[in-house]
PDB file of C-alpha atoms in Angstrom:
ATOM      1  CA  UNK A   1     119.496 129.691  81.831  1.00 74.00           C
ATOM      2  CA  UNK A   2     120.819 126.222  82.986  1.00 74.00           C
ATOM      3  CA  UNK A   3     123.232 125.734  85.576  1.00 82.00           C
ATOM      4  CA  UNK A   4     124.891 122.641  84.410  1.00 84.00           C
ATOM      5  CA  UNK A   5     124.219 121.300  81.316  1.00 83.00           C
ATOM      6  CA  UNK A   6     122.127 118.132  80.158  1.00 84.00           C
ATOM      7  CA  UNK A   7     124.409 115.056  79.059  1.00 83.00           C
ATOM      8  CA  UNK A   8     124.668 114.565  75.706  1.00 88.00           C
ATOM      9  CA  UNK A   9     123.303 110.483  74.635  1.00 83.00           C
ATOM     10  CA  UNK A  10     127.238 109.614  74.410  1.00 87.00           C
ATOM     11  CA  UNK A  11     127.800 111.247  78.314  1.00 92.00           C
ATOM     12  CA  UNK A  12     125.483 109.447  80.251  1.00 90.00           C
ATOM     13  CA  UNK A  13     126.782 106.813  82.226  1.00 94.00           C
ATOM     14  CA  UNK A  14     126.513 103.076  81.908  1.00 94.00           C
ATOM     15  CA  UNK A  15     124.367 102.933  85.068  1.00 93.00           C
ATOM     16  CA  UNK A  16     121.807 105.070  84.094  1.00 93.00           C
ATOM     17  CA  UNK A  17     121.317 104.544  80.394  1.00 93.00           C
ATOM     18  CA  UNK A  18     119.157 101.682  80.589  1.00 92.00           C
ATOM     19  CA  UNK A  19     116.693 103.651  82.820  1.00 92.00           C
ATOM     20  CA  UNK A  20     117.136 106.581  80.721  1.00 92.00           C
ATOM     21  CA  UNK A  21     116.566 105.054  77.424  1.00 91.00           C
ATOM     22  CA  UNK A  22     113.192 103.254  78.836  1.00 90.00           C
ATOM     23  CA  UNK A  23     111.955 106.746  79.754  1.00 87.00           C
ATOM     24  CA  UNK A  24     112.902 108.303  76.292  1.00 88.00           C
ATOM     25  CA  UNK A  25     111.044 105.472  75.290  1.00 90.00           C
ATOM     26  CA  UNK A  26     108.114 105.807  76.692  1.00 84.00           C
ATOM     27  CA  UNK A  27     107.742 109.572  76.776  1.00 82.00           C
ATOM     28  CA  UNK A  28     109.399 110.165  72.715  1.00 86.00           C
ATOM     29  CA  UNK A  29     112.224 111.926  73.800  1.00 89.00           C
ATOM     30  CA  UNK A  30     114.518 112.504  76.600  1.00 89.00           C
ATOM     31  CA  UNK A  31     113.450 115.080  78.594  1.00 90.00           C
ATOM     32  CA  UNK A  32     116.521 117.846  79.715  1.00 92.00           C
ATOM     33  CA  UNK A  33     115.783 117.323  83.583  1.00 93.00           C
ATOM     34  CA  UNK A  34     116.807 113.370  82.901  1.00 94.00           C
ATOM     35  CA  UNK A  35     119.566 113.795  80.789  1.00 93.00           C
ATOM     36  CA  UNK A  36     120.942 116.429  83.906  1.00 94.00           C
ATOM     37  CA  UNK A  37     119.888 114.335  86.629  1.00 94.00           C
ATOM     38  CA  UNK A  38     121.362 111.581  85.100  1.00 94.00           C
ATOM     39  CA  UNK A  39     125.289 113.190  86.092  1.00 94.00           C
ATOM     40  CA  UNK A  40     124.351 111.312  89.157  1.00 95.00           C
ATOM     41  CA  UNK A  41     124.126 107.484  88.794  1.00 95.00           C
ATOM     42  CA  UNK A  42     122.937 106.673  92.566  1.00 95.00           C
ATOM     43  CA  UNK A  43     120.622 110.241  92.852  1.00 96.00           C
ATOM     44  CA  UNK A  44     119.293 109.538  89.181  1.00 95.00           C
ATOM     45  CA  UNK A  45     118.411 105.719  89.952  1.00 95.00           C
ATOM     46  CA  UNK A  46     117.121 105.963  93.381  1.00 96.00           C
ATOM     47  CA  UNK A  47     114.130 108.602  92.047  1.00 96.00           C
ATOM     48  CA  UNK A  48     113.526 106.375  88.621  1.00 95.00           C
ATOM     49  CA  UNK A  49     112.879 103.345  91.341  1.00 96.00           C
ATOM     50  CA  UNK A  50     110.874 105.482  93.360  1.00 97.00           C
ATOM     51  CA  UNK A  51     109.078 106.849  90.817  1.00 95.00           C
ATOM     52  CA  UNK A  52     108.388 103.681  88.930  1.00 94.00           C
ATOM     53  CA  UNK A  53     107.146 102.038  92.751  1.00 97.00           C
ATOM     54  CA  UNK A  54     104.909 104.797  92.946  1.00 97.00           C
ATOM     55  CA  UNK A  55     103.354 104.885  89.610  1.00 95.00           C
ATOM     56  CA  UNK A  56     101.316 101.963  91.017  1.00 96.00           C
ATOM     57  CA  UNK A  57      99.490 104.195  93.825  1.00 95.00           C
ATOM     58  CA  UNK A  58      96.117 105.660  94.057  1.00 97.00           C
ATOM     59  CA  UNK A  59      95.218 106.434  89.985  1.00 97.00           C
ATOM     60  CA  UNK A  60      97.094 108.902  87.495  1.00 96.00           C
ATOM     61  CA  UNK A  61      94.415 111.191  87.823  1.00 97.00           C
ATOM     62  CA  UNK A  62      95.357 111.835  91.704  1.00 98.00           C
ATOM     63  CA  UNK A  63      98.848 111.184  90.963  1.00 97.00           C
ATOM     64  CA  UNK A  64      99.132 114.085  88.148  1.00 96.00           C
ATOM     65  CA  UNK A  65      97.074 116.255  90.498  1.00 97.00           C
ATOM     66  CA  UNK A  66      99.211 115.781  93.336  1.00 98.00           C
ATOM     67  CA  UNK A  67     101.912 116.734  91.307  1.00 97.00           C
ATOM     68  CA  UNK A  68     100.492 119.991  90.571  1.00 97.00           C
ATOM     69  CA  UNK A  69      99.556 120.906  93.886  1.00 97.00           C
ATOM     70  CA  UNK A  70     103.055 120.421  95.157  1.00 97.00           C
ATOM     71  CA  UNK A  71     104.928 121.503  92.424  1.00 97.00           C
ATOM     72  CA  UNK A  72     102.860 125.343  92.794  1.00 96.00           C
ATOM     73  CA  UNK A  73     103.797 125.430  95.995  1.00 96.00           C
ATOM     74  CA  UNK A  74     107.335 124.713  95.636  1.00 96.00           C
ATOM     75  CA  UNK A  75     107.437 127.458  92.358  1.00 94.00           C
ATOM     76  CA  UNK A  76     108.676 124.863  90.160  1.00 95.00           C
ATOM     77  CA  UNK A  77     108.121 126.000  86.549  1.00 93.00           C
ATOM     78  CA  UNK A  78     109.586 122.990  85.014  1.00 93.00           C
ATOM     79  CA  UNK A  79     107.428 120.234  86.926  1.00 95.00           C
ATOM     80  CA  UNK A  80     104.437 122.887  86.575  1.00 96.00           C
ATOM     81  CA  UNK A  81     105.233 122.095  82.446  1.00 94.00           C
ATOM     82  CA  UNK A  82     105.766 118.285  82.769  1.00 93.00           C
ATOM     83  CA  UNK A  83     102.725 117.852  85.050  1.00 94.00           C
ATOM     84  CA  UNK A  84     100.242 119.703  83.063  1.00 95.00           C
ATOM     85  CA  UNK A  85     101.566 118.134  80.136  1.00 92.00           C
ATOM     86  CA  UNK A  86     101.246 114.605  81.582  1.00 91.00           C
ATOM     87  CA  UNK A  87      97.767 115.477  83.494  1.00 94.00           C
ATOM     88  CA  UNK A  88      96.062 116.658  80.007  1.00 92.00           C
ATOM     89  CA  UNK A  89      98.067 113.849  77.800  1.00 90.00           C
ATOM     90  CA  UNK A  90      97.899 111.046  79.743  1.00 89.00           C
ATOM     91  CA  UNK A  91      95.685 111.168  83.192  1.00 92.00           C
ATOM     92  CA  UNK A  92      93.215 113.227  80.603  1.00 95.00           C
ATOM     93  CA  UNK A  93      92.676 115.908  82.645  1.00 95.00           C
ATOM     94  CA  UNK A  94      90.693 119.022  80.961  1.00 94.00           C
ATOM     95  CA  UNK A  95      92.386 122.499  81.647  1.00 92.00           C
ATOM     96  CA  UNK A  96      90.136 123.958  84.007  1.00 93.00           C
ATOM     97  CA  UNK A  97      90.718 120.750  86.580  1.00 94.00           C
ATOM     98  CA  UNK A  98      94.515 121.010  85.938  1.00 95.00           C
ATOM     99  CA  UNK A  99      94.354 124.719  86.711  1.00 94.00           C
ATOM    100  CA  UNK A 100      91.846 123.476  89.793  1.00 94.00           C
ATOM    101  CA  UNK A 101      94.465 121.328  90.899  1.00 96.00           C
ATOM    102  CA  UNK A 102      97.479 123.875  90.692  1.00 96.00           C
ATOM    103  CA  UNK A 103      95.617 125.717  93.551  1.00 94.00           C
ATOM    104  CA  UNK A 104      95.395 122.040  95.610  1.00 95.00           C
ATOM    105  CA  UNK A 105      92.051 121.088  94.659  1.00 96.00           C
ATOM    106  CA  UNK A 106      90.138 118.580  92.459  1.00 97.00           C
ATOM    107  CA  UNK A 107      86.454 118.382  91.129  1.00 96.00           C
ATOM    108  CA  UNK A 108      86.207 114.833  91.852  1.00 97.00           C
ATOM    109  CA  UNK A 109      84.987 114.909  95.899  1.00 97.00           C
ATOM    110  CA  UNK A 110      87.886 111.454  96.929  1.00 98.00           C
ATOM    111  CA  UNK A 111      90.772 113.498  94.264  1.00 98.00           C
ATOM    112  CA  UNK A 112      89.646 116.873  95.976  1.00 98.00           C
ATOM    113  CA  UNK A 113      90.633 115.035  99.438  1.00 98.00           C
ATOM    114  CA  UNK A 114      93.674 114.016  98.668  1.00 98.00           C
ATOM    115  CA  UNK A 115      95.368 116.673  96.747  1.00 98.00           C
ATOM    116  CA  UNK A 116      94.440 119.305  99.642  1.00 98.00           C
ATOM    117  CA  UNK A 117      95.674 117.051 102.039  1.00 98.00           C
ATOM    118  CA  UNK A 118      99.050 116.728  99.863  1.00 98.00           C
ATOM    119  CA  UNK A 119      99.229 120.748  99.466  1.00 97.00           C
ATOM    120  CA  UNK A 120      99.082 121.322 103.345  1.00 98.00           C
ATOM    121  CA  UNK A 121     101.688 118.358 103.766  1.00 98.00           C
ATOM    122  CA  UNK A 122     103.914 120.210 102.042  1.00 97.00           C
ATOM    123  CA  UNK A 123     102.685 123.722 103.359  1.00 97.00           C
ATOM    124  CA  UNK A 124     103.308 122.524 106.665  1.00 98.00           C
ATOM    125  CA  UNK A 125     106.555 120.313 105.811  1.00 97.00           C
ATOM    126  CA  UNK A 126     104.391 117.203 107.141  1.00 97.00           C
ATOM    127  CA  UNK A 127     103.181 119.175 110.337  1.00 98.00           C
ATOM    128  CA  UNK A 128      99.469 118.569 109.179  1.00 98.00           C
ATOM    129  CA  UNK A 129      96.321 118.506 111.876  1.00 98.00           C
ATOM    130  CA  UNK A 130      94.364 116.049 113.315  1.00 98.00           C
ATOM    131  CA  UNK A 131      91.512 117.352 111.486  1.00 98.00           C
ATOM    132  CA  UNK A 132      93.479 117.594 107.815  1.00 98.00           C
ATOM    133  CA  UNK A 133      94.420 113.324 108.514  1.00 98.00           C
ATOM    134  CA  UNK A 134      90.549 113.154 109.518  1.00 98.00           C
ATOM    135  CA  UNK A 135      89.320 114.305 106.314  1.00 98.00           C
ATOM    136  CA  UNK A 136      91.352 112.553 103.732  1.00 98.00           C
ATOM    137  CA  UNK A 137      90.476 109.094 106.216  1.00 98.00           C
ATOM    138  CA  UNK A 138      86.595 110.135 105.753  1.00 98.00           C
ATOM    139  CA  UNK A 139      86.933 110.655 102.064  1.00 98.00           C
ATOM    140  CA  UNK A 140      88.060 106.949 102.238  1.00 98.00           C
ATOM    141  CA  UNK A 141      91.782 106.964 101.846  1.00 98.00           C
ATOM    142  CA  UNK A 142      93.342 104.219 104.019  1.00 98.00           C
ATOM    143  CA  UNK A 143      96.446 104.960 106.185  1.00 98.00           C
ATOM    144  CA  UNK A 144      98.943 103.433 103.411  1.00 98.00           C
ATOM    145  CA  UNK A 145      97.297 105.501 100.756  1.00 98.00           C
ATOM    146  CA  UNK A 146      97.968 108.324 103.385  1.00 98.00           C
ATOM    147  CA  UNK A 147     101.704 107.205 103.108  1.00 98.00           C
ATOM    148  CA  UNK A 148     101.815 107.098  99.719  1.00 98.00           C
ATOM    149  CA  UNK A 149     100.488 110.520  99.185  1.00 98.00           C
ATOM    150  CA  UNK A 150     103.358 111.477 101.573  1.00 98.00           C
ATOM    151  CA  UNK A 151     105.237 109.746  99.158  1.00 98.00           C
ATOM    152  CA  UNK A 152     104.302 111.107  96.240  1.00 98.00           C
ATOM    153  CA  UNK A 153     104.840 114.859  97.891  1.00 98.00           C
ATOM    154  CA  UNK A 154     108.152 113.542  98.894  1.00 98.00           C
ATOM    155  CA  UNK A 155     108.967 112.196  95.209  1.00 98.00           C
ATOM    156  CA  UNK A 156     107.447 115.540  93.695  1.00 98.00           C
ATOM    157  CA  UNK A 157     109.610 117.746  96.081  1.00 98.00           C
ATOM    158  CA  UNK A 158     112.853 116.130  95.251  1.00 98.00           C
ATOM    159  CA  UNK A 159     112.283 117.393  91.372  1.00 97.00           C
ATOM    160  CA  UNK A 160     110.976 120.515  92.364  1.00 97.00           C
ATOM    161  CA  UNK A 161     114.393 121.071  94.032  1.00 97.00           C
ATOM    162  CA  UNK A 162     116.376 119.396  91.487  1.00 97.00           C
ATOM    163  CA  UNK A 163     115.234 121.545  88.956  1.00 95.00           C
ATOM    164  CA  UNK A 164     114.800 125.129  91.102  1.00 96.00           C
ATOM    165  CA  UNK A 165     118.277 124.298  91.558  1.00 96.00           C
ATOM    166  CA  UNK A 166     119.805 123.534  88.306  1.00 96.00           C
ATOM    167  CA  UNK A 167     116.883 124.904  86.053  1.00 93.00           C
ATOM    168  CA  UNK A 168     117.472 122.755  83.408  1.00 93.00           C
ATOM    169  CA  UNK A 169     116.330 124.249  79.758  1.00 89.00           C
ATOM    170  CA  UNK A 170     112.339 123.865  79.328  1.00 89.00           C
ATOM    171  CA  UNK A 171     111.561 120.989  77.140  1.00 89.00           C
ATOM    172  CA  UNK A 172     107.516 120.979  77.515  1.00 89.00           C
ATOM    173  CA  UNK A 173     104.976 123.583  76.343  1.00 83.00           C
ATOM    174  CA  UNK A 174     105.699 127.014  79.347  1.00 87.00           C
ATOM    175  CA  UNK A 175     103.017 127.009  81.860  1.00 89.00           C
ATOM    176  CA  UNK A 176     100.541 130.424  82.595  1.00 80.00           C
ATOM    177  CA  UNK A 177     102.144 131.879  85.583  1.00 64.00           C
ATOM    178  CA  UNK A 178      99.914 131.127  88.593  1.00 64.00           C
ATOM    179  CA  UNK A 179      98.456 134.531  89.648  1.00 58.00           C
ATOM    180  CA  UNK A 180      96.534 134.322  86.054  1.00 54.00           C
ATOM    181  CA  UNK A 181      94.535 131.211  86.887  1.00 53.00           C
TER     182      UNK A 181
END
């Protein structure tokens, strides 16, 4: 059950209905996380800039999977639903590679790389090896697509939080639990 509510179209405030509206826009609806994130103006805007920035790194494919891979570890049910609605929608993923990337992997060898190096940045909390930086450099990420897949754990964390926290009501298709994949 929620633990605060989602605002209503008239509640939202003035600083965060333009963003807001652009992402009902976009998506067909407003999804319940926004409309409760959106009871903070500054937290609200400062993840819809971040998340529009990095929207533009490495492709949606890696993006989605990334997504995935964090949001398993971090037991977040609600970004487990948005991601593997978003992977199969719009990055086009089939079901068995977003299942493959819920357990921090990816079919495609470069994808593969960089999603296990994302789930043991977030294993670790960013304590990752020499070797686990090797690998993702040999499968020919460059050091700022390093950083942005630092990013992107970073960005994917922050609603995995916001939503373990508040838990807001479940507005995309429910997920199969992970120990049935």
């Amino acid at each position: 059950m929620p633990r605060t509510a989602a605002l209503k179209p008239e509640q939202v405030p003035a600083d965060c209905k333009q963003t807001l509206d652009a992402f009902a826009k976009t998506i067909g609806f407003t999804p319940n996380m926004m409309a409760t994130f959106a009871q903070s103006p500054i937290a609200f805007n400062a993840w819809a800039t971040l998340l529009g920035a990095l929207s533009k790194a490495l492709d949606v494919k890696t993006r989605d999977s990334i997504g995935l891979a964090v949001s398993e570890v971090n037991g977040c049910n609600y970004c487990l639903a948005v991601h593997s609605f978003t992977a199969e929608h719009m990055a086009k993923l089939p079901a068995d590679e977003i299942a493959f990337a819920r357990k921090g992997h990816a079919i495609d060898p470069k994808r593969d790389a960089a999603v296990q190096f994302a789930r043991k940045v977030i294993e670790t909390r960013g304590h990752v090896s020499d070797a686990d930086l090797k690998a993702v450099r040999d499968a020919g990420y460059t050091d700022a697509n390093v950083i942005e897949i630092v990013a992107l754990v970073a960005m994917y964390s922050l609603t995995n939080f916001f939503n373990n926290v508040f838990d807001p009501e479940k507005d995309f298709p429910a997920v199969t639990p992970a120990g049935s994949l």
